[in-house]
């Protein structure tokens, strides 16, 4: 970490739902929601390096203190620890009871930027999004090779402590489940030829338990299922086994006809079901959304949305129309991406994984994130006539020069090496959440409002680079949404809350 020269400007970006008050050396600064406020501070203030934040009037509620950055973080940003202001040493409130999350980074050598987010329960964040919102308009974090916990460094794509139930509780809502046939009638998770040890019945048990719990009962989960042993075992049998597991399973995931009995789920106890009357499903089959269209959130709450990367509809009620979301094409590792249609939804795809070397990690980051950008109609930003659903993989692997963990997290010592995709995604999310100009442009496009004041550096460099042209051009409405599939999603810490918060930024901007 390099020394930090005290910057002349502290920018505070408030994405909570109400005005916050920032106390700096005895003076209170009110920061409205969804605005960036710049304030000139003396070097002496930054030498003290402390501020307090409150979401209430100065004489009520709790205030929380934090220490600003004293040096440039290695990742480029840092989640700051908030403590109850005035608390004695060792005295504090549990992190879940702190109403804010705070992130700091340095957009320039003269500026420190502080992002203040509300603390949300990642296990139930969809509860705060209205029923009418189409799933294509929501940014859902996902895991690539969700069950690949073993075989490091070649096959493992998630940390072994991040089992399926933990993923769901951490905010993961799109699962990538790869299975193979074992002993002729059982489905077990695999990554290529390497067993990941978890039977499909355990997968079902974990997801069923989560969606029936108090936290998960208003959530939904997209589950992509793909056959890993299609070259050696019958695709028809595989499709039949998946069908029977879904149609015949109990809430503990055990199939009556095929499958193997549930044992454990990464040694993590399954949560109890919510109180009677609050859970929609009466059987395992009731937990599934098998219709051939992308639903609204209201249609999907409490359900698993099947995405079938297997089979041709044989043996399924309704054929292909009863296998949920069914991709019509999936070319192998195309850098430029591809599209396919399902009813009123166009899937905007990116699954370029064979990047050859870690040196292409930056390019991988660029295509993964650019795929998530959607430009809705400026006259109707939430139009239901046709939807665009970005579906992007940030994961990549090319043995031996681009191992999954290296691509995701980076490799090197100090300044020598390559930055991983995940830290780049975190910085990208922070910049989107804390940059005022895209927000103003989006608000102007929806409401017809115009931004007062000068022209930003983003406007000066946008498009042709001509300031006058940028001022006269119609505003470009932008939404970040879709499904983002990640390796080692829990690193760096805080990346999932940043992605989730984009949904609530979209709400405030009227583009959800």
PDB file of N, CA, C and O in Angstrom, residues 139-200:
ATOM      1  N   UNK A 139     -30.366  -7.092 -11.816  1.00  0.00           N
ATOM      2  CA  UNK A 139     -29.007  -7.628 -11.831  1.00  0.00           C
ATOM      3  C   UNK A 139     -28.919  -8.724 -10.779  1.00  0.00           C
ATOM      4  O   UNK A 139     -29.008  -8.453  -9.576  1.00  0.00           O
ATOM      5  N   UNK A 140     -28.758  -9.972 -11.226  1.00  0.00           N
ATOM      6  CA  UNK A 140     -28.679 -11.112 -10.332  1.00  0.00           C
ATOM      7  C   UNK A 140     -27.253 -11.655 -10.318  1.00  0.00           C
ATOM      8  O   UNK A 140     -26.764 -12.106 -11.350  1.00  0.00           O
ATOM      9  N   UNK A 141     -26.584 -11.640  -9.178  1.00  0.00           N
ATOM     10  CA  UNK A 141     -25.267 -12.283  -9.096  1.00  0.00           C
ATOM     11  C   UNK A 141     -25.414 -13.799  -9.199  1.00  0.00           C
ATOM     12  O   UNK A 141     -26.362 -14.388  -8.664  1.00  0.00           O
ATOM     13  N   UNK A 142     -24.476 -14.432  -9.901  1.00  0.00           N
ATOM     14  CA  UNK A 142     -24.499 -15.880 -10.055  1.00  0.00           C
ATOM     15  C   UNK A 142     -23.115 -16.469  -9.886  1.00  0.00           C
ATOM     16  O   UNK A 142     -22.108 -15.755  -9.857  1.00  0.00           O
ATOM     17  N   UNK A 143     -23.062 -17.787  -9.773  1.00  0.00           N
ATOM     18  CA  UNK A 143     -21.779 -18.484  -9.689  1.00  0.00           C
ATOM     19  C   UNK A 143     -21.622 -19.422 -10.880  1.00  0.00           C
ATOM     20  O   UNK A 143     -22.533 -20.188 -11.204  1.00  0.00           O
ATOM     21  N   UNK A 144     -20.485 -19.320 -11.539  1.00  0.00           N
ATOM     22  CA  UNK A 144     -20.107 -20.272 -12.572  1.00  0.00           C
ATOM     23  C   UNK A 144     -19.618 -21.536 -11.876  1.00  0.00           C
ATOM     24  O   UNK A 144     -18.887 -21.466 -10.892  1.00  0.00           O
ATOM     25  N   UNK A 145     -20.057 -22.712 -12.371  1.00  0.00           N
ATOM     26  CA  UNK A 145     -19.690 -23.980 -11.729  1.00  0.00           C
ATOM     27  C   UNK A 145     -19.941 -23.884 -10.225  1.00  0.00           C
ATOM     28  O   UNK A 145     -19.032 -23.974  -9.393  1.00  0.00           O
ATOM     29  N   UNK A 146     -21.202 -23.725  -9.880  1.00  0.00           N
ATOM     30  CA  UNK A 146     -21.581 -23.446  -8.492  1.00  0.00           C
ATOM     31  C   UNK A 146     -21.118 -24.523  -7.522  1.00  0.00           C
ATOM     32  O   UNK A 146     -20.822 -24.225  -6.359  1.00  0.00           O
ATOM     33  N   UNK A 147     -21.058 -25.777  -7.980  1.00  0.00           N
ATOM     34  CA  UNK A 147     -20.711 -26.870  -7.080  1.00  0.00           C
ATOM     35  C   UNK A 147     -19.242 -27.260  -7.149  1.00  0.00           C
ATOM     36  O   UNK A 147     -18.818 -28.228  -6.502  1.00  0.00           O
ATOM     37  N   UNK A 148     -18.438 -26.531  -7.930  1.00  0.00           N
ATOM     38  CA  UNK A 148     -17.027 -26.883  -8.118  1.00  0.00           C
ATOM     39  C   UNK A 148     -16.188 -26.358  -6.953  1.00  0.00           C
ATOM     40  O   UNK A 148     -15.506 -25.333  -7.055  1.00  0.00           O
ATOM     41  N   UNK A 149     -16.242 -27.092  -5.828  1.00  0.00           N
ATOM     42  CA  UNK A 149     -15.532 -26.700  -4.620  1.00  0.00           C
ATOM     43  C   UNK A 149     -14.204 -27.433  -4.459  1.00  0.00           C
ATOM     44  O   UNK A 149     -13.412 -27.086  -3.580  1.00  0.00           O
ATOM     45  N   UNK A 150     -13.948 -28.425  -5.308  1.00  0.00           N
ATOM     46  CA  UNK A 150     -12.783 -29.296  -5.139  1.00  0.00           C
ATOM     47  C   UNK A 150     -11.956 -29.341  -6.425  1.00  0.00           C
ATOM     48  O   UNK A 150     -12.443 -29.062  -7.510  1.00  0.00           O
ATOM     49  N   UNK A 151     -10.685 -29.732  -6.267  1.00  0.00           N
ATOM     50  CA  UNK A 151      -9.797 -29.850  -7.419  1.00  0.00           C
ATOM     51  C   UNK A 151      -8.976 -28.611  -7.685  1.00  0.00           C
ATOM     52  O   UNK A 151      -8.604 -28.338  -8.827  1.00  0.00           O
ATOM     53  N   UNK A 152      -8.690 -27.833  -6.617  1.00  0.00           N
ATOM     54  CA  UNK A 152      -7.875 -26.621  -6.773  1.00  0.00           C
ATOM     55  C   UNK A 152      -6.465 -27.019  -7.221  1.00  0.00           C
ATOM     56  O   UNK A 152      -5.923 -28.021  -6.765  1.00  0.00           O
ATOM     57  N   UNK A 153      -5.817 -26.275  -8.145  1.00  0.00           N
ATOM     58  CA  UNK A 153      -6.249 -25.021  -8.748  1.00  0.00           C
ATOM     59  C   UNK A 153      -6.881 -25.184 -10.133  1.00  0.00           C
ATOM     60  O   UNK A 153      -7.196 -24.188 -10.778  1.00  0.00           O
ATOM     61  N   UNK A 154      -7.060 -26.431 -10.572  1.00  0.00           N
ATOM     62  CA  UNK A 154      -7.519 -26.636 -11.958  1.00  0.00           C
ATOM     63  C   UNK A 154      -9.040 -26.687 -12.083  1.00  0.00           C
ATOM     64  O   UNK A 154      -9.610 -26.140 -13.032  1.00  0.00           O
ATOM     65  N   UNK A 155      -9.716 -27.367 -11.138  1.00  0.00           N
ATOM     66  CA  UNK A 155     -11.147 -27.593 -11.278  1.00  0.00           C
ATOM     67  C   UNK A 155     -11.994 -26.753 -10.338  1.00  0.00           C
ATOM     68  O   UNK A 155     -13.149 -26.463 -10.647  1.00  0.00           O
ATOM     69  N   UNK A 156     -11.463 -26.364  -9.195  1.00  0.00           N
ATOM     70  CA  UNK A 156     -12.249 -25.596  -8.228  1.00  0.00           C
ATOM     71  C   UNK A 156     -12.537 -24.200  -8.777  1.00  0.00           C
ATOM     72  O   UNK A 156     -11.639 -23.510  -9.267  1.00  0.00           O
ATOM     73  N   UNK A 157     -13.798 -23.800  -8.682  1.00  0.00           N
ATOM     74  CA  UNK A 157     -14.207 -22.468  -9.148  1.00  0.00           C
ATOM     75  C   UNK A 157     -14.837 -21.631  -8.034  1.00  0.00           C
ATOM     76  O   UNK A 157     -15.123 -20.447  -8.236  1.00  0.00           O
ATOM     77  N   UNK A 158     -15.079 -22.261  -6.865  1.00  0.00           N
ATOM     78  CA  UNK A 158     -15.579 -21.551  -5.693  1.00  0.00           C
ATOM     79  C   UNK A 158     -14.772 -22.010  -4.491  1.00  0.00           C
ATOM     80  O   UNK A 158     -14.246 -23.125  -4.477  1.00  0.00           O
ATOM     81  N   UNK A 159     -14.673 -21.169  -3.489  1.00  0.00           N
ATOM     82  CA  UNK A 159     -13.970 -21.556  -2.276  1.00  0.00           C
ATOM     83  C   UNK A 159     -14.732 -22.660  -1.557  1.00  0.00           C
ATOM     84  O   UNK A 159     -15.967 -22.661  -1.538  1.00  0.00           O
ATOM     85  N   UNK A 160     -14.010 -23.589  -0.967  1.00  0.00           N
ATOM     86  CA  UNK A 160     -14.641 -24.763  -0.365  1.00  0.00           C
ATOM     87  C   UNK A 160     -15.565 -24.399   0.789  1.00  0.00           C
ATOM     88  O   UNK A 160     -16.459 -25.166   1.131  1.00  0.00           O
ATOM     89  N   UNK A 161     -15.375 -23.220   1.386  1.00  0.00           N
ATOM     90  CA  UNK A 161     -16.259 -22.793   2.478  1.00  0.00           C
ATOM     91  C   UNK A 161     -17.552 -22.177   1.975  1.00  0.00           C
ATOM     92  O   UNK A 161     -18.459 -21.897   2.763  1.00  0.00           O
ATOM     93  N   UNK A 162     -17.651 -21.966   0.667  1.00  0.00           N
ATOM     94  CA  UNK A 162     -18.831 -21.308   0.101  1.00  0.00           C
ATOM     95  C   UNK A 162     -19.732 -22.351  -0.560  1.00  0.00           C
ATOM     96  O   UNK A 162     -19.896 -22.376  -1.769  1.00  0.00           O
ATOM     97  N   UNK A 163     -20.292 -23.230   0.246  1.00  0.00           N
ATOM     98  CA  UNK A 163     -21.227 -24.219  -0.255  1.00  0.00           C
ATOM     99  C   UNK A 163     -22.480 -23.575  -0.804  1.00  0.00           C
ATOM    100  O   UNK A 163     -22.689 -22.357  -0.726  1.00  0.00           O
ATOM    101  N   UNK A 164     -23.370 -24.402  -1.342  1.00  0.00           N
ATOM    102  CA  UNK A 164     -24.527 -23.878  -2.064  1.00  0.00           C
ATOM    103  C   UNK A 164     -25.427 -23.039  -1.167  1.00  0.00           C
ATOM    104  O   UNK A 164     -25.860 -21.944  -1.561  1.00  0.00           O
ATOM    105  N   UNK A 165     -25.728 -23.512   0.028  1.00  0.00           N
ATOM    106  CA  UNK A 165     -26.586 -22.740   0.914  1.00  0.00           C
ATOM    107  C   UNK A 165     -25.943 -21.409   1.278  1.00  0.00           C
ATOM    108  O   UNK A 165     -26.615 -20.367   1.321  1.00  0.00           O
ATOM    109  N   UNK A 166     -24.635 -21.405   1.514  1.00  0.00           N
ATOM    110  CA  UNK A 166     -23.934 -20.157   1.821  1.00  0.00           C
ATOM    111  C   UNK A 166     -24.005 -19.196   0.647  1.00  0.00           C
ATOM    112  O   UNK A 166     -24.185 -17.989   0.820  1.00  0.00           O
ATOM    113  N   UNK A 167     -23.868 -19.715  -0.570  1.00  0.00           N
ATOM    114  CA  UNK A 167     -23.990 -18.867  -1.749  1.00  0.00           C
ATOM    115  C   UNK A 167     -25.340 -18.162  -1.777  1.00  0.00           C
ATOM    116  O   UNK A 167     -25.430 -16.954  -2.027  1.00  0.00           O
ATOM    117  N   UNK A 168     -26.402 -18.925  -1.539  1.00  0.00           N
ATOM    118  CA  UNK A 168     -27.746 -18.344  -1.574  1.00  0.00           C
ATOM    119  C   UNK A 168     -27.910 -17.293  -0.485  1.00  0.00           C
ATOM    120  O   UNK A 168     -28.503 -16.228  -0.714  1.00  0.00           O
ATOM    121  N   UNK A 169     -27.397 -17.549   0.689  1.00  0.00           N
ATOM    122  CA  UNK A 169     -27.504 -16.585   1.783  1.00  0.00           C
ATOM    123  C   UNK A 169     -26.653 -15.350   1.524  1.00  0.00           C
ATOM    124  O   UNK A 169     -26.957 -14.269   2.039  1.00  0.00           O
ATOM    125  N   UNK A 170     -25.621 -15.488   0.710  1.00  0.00           N
ATOM    126  CA  UNK A 170     -24.753 -14.351   0.363  1.00  0.00           C
ATOM    127  C   UNK A 170     -25.296 -13.512  -0.789  1.00  0.00           C
ATOM    128  O   UNK A 170     -24.672 -12.525  -1.170  1.00  0.00           O
ATOM    129  N   UNK A 171     -26.432 -13.896  -1.375  1.00  0.00           N
ATOM    130  CA  UNK A 171     -27.028 -13.106  -2.441  1.00  0.00           C
ATOM    131  C   UNK A 171     -26.907 -13.700  -3.825  1.00  0.00           C
ATOM    132  O   UNK A 171     -27.340 -13.081  -4.805  1.00  0.00           O
ATOM    133  N   UNK A 172     -26.320 -14.887  -3.966  1.00  0.00           N
ATOM    134  CA  UNK A 172     -26.238 -15.532  -5.280  1.00  0.00           C
ATOM    135  C   UNK A 172     -27.628 -16.011  -5.673  1.00  0.00           C
ATOM    136  O   UNK A 172     -28.308 -16.688  -4.898  1.00  0.00           O
ATOM    137  N   UNK A 173     -28.052 -15.679  -6.899  1.00  0.00           N
ATOM    138  CA  UNK A 173     -29.398 -16.034  -7.345  1.00  0.00           C
ATOM    139  C   UNK A 173     -29.420 -16.784  -8.677  1.00  0.00           C
ATOM    140  O   UNK A 173     -30.508 -17.154  -9.155  1.00  0.00           O
ATOM    141  N   UNK A 174     -28.265 -16.997  -9.291  1.00  0.00           N
ATOM    142  CA  UNK A 174     -28.197 -17.808 -10.509  1.00  0.00           C
ATOM    143  C   UNK A 174     -27.153 -18.895 -10.276  1.00  0.00           C
ATOM    144  O   UNK A 174     -26.000 -18.594  -9.953  1.00  0.00           O
ATOM    145  N   UNK A 175     -27.563 -20.145 -10.422  1.00  0.00           N
ATOM    146  CA  UNK A 175     -26.690 -21.281 -10.164  1.00  0.00           C
ATOM    147  C   UNK A 175     -26.372 -21.997 -11.468  1.00  0.00           C
ATOM    148  O   UNK A 175     -27.229 -22.134 -12.348  1.00  0.00           O
ATOM    149  N   UNK A 176     -25.138 -22.445 -11.578  1.00  0.00           N
ATOM    150  CA  UNK A 176     -24.656 -23.195 -12.735  1.00  0.00           C
ATOM    151  C   UNK A 176     -24.308 -24.593 -12.233  1.00  0.00           C
ATOM    152  O   UNK A 176     -23.243 -24.812 -11.660  1.00  0.00           O
ATOM    153  N   UNK A 177     -25.231 -25.537 -12.416  1.00  0.00           N
ATOM    154  CA  UNK A 177     -25.093 -26.882 -11.860  1.00  0.00           C
ATOM    155  C   UNK A 177     -24.725 -27.845 -12.978  1.00  0.00           C
ATOM    156  O   UNK A 177     -25.477 -28.006 -13.946  1.00  0.00           O
ATOM    157  N   UNK A 178     -23.561 -28.464 -12.864  1.00  0.00           N
ATOM    158  CA  UNK A 178     -23.086 -29.445 -13.852  1.00  0.00           C
ATOM    159  C   UNK A 178     -23.143 -30.829 -13.203  1.00  0.00           C
ATOM    160  O   UNK A 178     -22.611 -31.033 -12.111  1.00  0.00           O
ATOM    161  N   UNK A 179     -23.761 -31.780 -13.895  1.00  0.00           N
ATOM    162  CA  UNK A 179     -24.011 -33.099 -13.328  1.00  0.00           C
ATOM    163  C   UNK A 179     -23.527 -34.203 -14.257  1.00  0.00           C
ATOM    164  O   UNK A 179     -23.431 -34.006 -15.472  1.00  0.00           O
ATOM    165  N   UNK A 180     -23.255 -35.363 -13.649  1.00  0.00           N
ATOM    166  CA  UNK A 180     -22.922 -36.572 -14.411  1.00  0.00           C
ATOM    167  C   UNK A 180     -23.674 -37.745 -13.800  1.00  0.00           C
ATOM    168  O   UNK A 180     -24.079 -37.708 -12.628  1.00  0.00           O
ATOM    169  N   UNK A 181     -23.861 -38.792 -14.600  1.00  0.00           N
ATOM    170  CA  UNK A 181     -24.571 -39.991 -14.149  1.00  0.00           C
ATOM    171  C   UNK A 181     -23.587 -40.919 -13.438  1.00  0.00           C
ATOM    172  O   UNK A 181     -22.510 -41.226 -13.952  1.00  0.00           O
ATOM    173  N   UNK A 182     -23.960 -41.359 -12.241  1.00  0.00           N
ATOM    174  CA  UNK A 182     -23.134 -42.267 -11.448  1.00  0.00           C
ATOM    175  C   UNK A 182     -23.965 -43.519 -11.137  1.00  0.00           C
ATOM    176  O   UNK A 182     -25.134 -43.413 -10.756  1.00  0.00           O
ATOM    177  N   UNK A 183     -23.351 -44.685 -11.346  1.00  0.00           N
ATOM    178  CA  UNK A 183     -24.004 -45.964 -11.060  1.00  0.00           C
ATOM    179  C   UNK A 183     -25.294 -46.174 -11.847  1.00  0.00           C
ATOM    180  O   UNK A 183     -26.172 -46.925 -11.424  1.00  0.00           O
ATOM    181  N   UNK A 184     -25.406 -45.499 -12.966  1.00  0.00           N
ATOM    182  CA  UNK A 184     -26.526 -45.742 -13.867  1.00  0.00           C
ATOM    183  C   UNK A 184     -27.821 -45.065 -13.508  1.00  0.00           C
ATOM    184  O   UNK A 184     -28.721 -44.982 -14.346  1.00  0.00           O
ATOM    185  N   UNK A 185     -27.970 -44.549 -12.273  1.00  0.00           N
ATOM    186  CA  UNK A 185     -29.263 -43.948 -11.935  1.00  0.00           C
ATOM    187  C   UNK A 185     -29.160 -42.763 -10.971  1.00  0.00           C
ATOM    188  O   UNK A 185     -30.167 -42.284 -10.474  1.00  0.00           O
ATOM    189  N   UNK A 186     -27.962 -42.289 -10.672  1.00  0.00           N
ATOM    190  CA  UNK A 186     -27.787 -41.171  -9.742  1.00  0.00           C
ATOM    191  C   UNK A 186     -27.095 -40.017 -10.444  1.00  0.00           C
ATOM    192  O   UNK A 186     -26.230 -40.204 -11.306  1.00  0.00           O
ATOM    193  N   UNK A 187     -27.464 -38.813 -10.070  1.00  0.00           N
ATOM    194  CA  UNK A 187     -26.847 -37.599 -10.601  1.00  0.00           C
ATOM    195  C   UNK A 187     -25.974 -36.978  -9.529  1.00  0.00           C
ATOM    196  O   UNK A 187     -26.433 -36.737  -8.400  1.00  0.00           O
ATOM    197  N   UNK A 188     -24.713 -36.708  -9.875  1.00  0.00           N
ATOM    198  CA  UNK A 188     -23.745 -36.137  -8.937  1.00  0.00           C
ATOM    199  C   UNK A 188     -23.051 -34.966  -9.620  1.00  0.00           C
ATOM    200  O   UNK A 188     -22.803 -35.000 -10.831  1.00  0.00           O
ATOM    201  N   UNK A 189     -22.748 -33.946  -8.865  1.00  0.00           N
ATOM    202  CA  UNK A 189     -22.091 -32.771  -9.440  1.00  0.00           C
ATOM    203  C   UNK A 189     -20.666 -33.105  -9.873  1.00  0.00           C
ATOM    204  O   UNK A 189     -19.928 -33.791  -9.167  1.00  0.00           O
ATOM    205  N   UNK A 190     -20.305 -32.613 -11.055  1.00  0.00           N
ATOM    206  CA  UNK A 190     -18.974 -32.806 -11.633  1.00  0.00           C
ATOM    207  C   UNK A 190     -18.527 -31.500 -12.278  1.00  0.00           C
ATOM    208  O   UNK A 190     -19.343 -30.674 -12.694  1.00  0.00           O
ATOM    209  N   UNK A 191     -17.201 -31.336 -12.373  1.00  0.00           N
ATOM    210  CA  UNK A 191     -16.611 -30.310 -13.223  1.00  0.00           C
ATOM    211  C   UNK A 191     -15.686 -31.036 -14.177  1.00  0.00           C
ATOM    212  O   UNK A 191     -14.590 -31.467 -13.776  1.00  0.00           O
ATOM    213  N   UNK A 192     -16.125 -31.182 -15.428  1.00  0.00           N
ATOM    214  CA  UNK A 192     -15.374 -32.012 -16.350  1.00  0.00           C
ATOM    215  C   UNK A 192     -15.315 -33.430 -15.809  1.00  0.00           C
ATOM    216  O   UNK A 192     -16.325 -33.999 -15.381  1.00  0.00           O
ATOM    217  N   UNK A 193     -14.112 -34.029 -15.752  1.00  0.00           N
ATOM    218  CA  UNK A 193     -14.001 -35.404 -15.254  1.00  0.00           C
ATOM    219  C   UNK A 193     -13.849 -35.504 -13.740  1.00  0.00           C
ATOM    220  O   UNK A 193     -13.724 -36.607 -13.207  1.00  0.00           O
ATOM    221  N   UNK A 194     -13.856 -34.386 -13.034  1.00  0.00           N
ATOM    222  CA  UNK A 194     -13.562 -34.385 -11.601  1.00  0.00           C
ATOM    223  C   UNK A 194     -14.852 -34.300 -10.794  1.00  0.00           C
ATOM    224  O   UNK A 194     -15.629 -33.343 -10.927  1.00  0.00           O
ATOM    225  N   UNK A 195     -15.076 -35.302  -9.953  1.00  0.00           N
ATOM    226  CA  UNK A 195     -16.276 -35.321  -9.118  1.00  0.00           C
ATOM    227  C   UNK A 195     -16.232 -34.194  -8.096  1.00  0.00           C
ATOM    228  O   UNK A 195     -15.205 -33.950  -7.454  1.00  0.00           O
ATOM    229  N   UNK A 196     -17.354 -33.526  -7.937  1.00  0.00           N
ATOM    230  CA  UNK A 196     -17.497 -32.498  -6.910  1.00  0.00           C
ATOM    231  C   UNK A 196     -18.298 -33.002  -5.714  1.00  0.00           C
ATOM    232  O   UNK A 196     -18.681 -32.219  -4.845  1.00  0.00           O
ATOM    233  N   UNK A 197     -18.596 -34.309  -5.724  1.00  0.00           N
ATOM    234  CA  UNK A 197     -19.034 -35.068  -4.553  1.00  0.00           C
ATOM    235  C   UNK A 197     -20.470 -34.813  -4.111  1.00  0.00           C
ATOM    236  O   UNK A 197     -21.004 -35.555  -3.286  1.00  0.00           O
ATOM    237  N   UNK A 198     -21.105 -33.770  -4.588  1.00  0.00           N
ATOM    238  CA  UNK A 198     -22.441 -33.430  -4.098  1.00  0.00           C
ATOM    239  C   UNK A 198     -23.509 -34.023  -5.001  1.00  0.00           C
ATOM    240  O   UNK A 198     -23.584 -33.683  -6.188  1.00  0.00           O
ATOM    241  N   UNK A 199     -24.373 -34.914  -4.483  1.00  0.00           N
ATOM    242  CA  UNK A 199     -25.456 -35.459  -5.293  1.00  0.00           C
ATOM    243  C   UNK A 199     -26.502 -34.392  -5.603  1.00  0.00           C
ATOM    244  O   UNK A 199     -26.662 -33.419  -4.848  1.00  0.00           O
ATOM    245  N   UNK A 200     -27.206 -34.584  -6.705  1.00  0.00           N
ATOM    246  CA  UNK A 200     -28.231 -33.628  -7.101  1.00  0.00           C
ATOM    247  C   UNK A 200     -29.300 -33.500  -6.013  1.00  0.00           C
ATOM    248  O   UNK A 200     -29.881 -32.426  -5.837  1.00  0.00           O
TER     249      UNK A 200
END
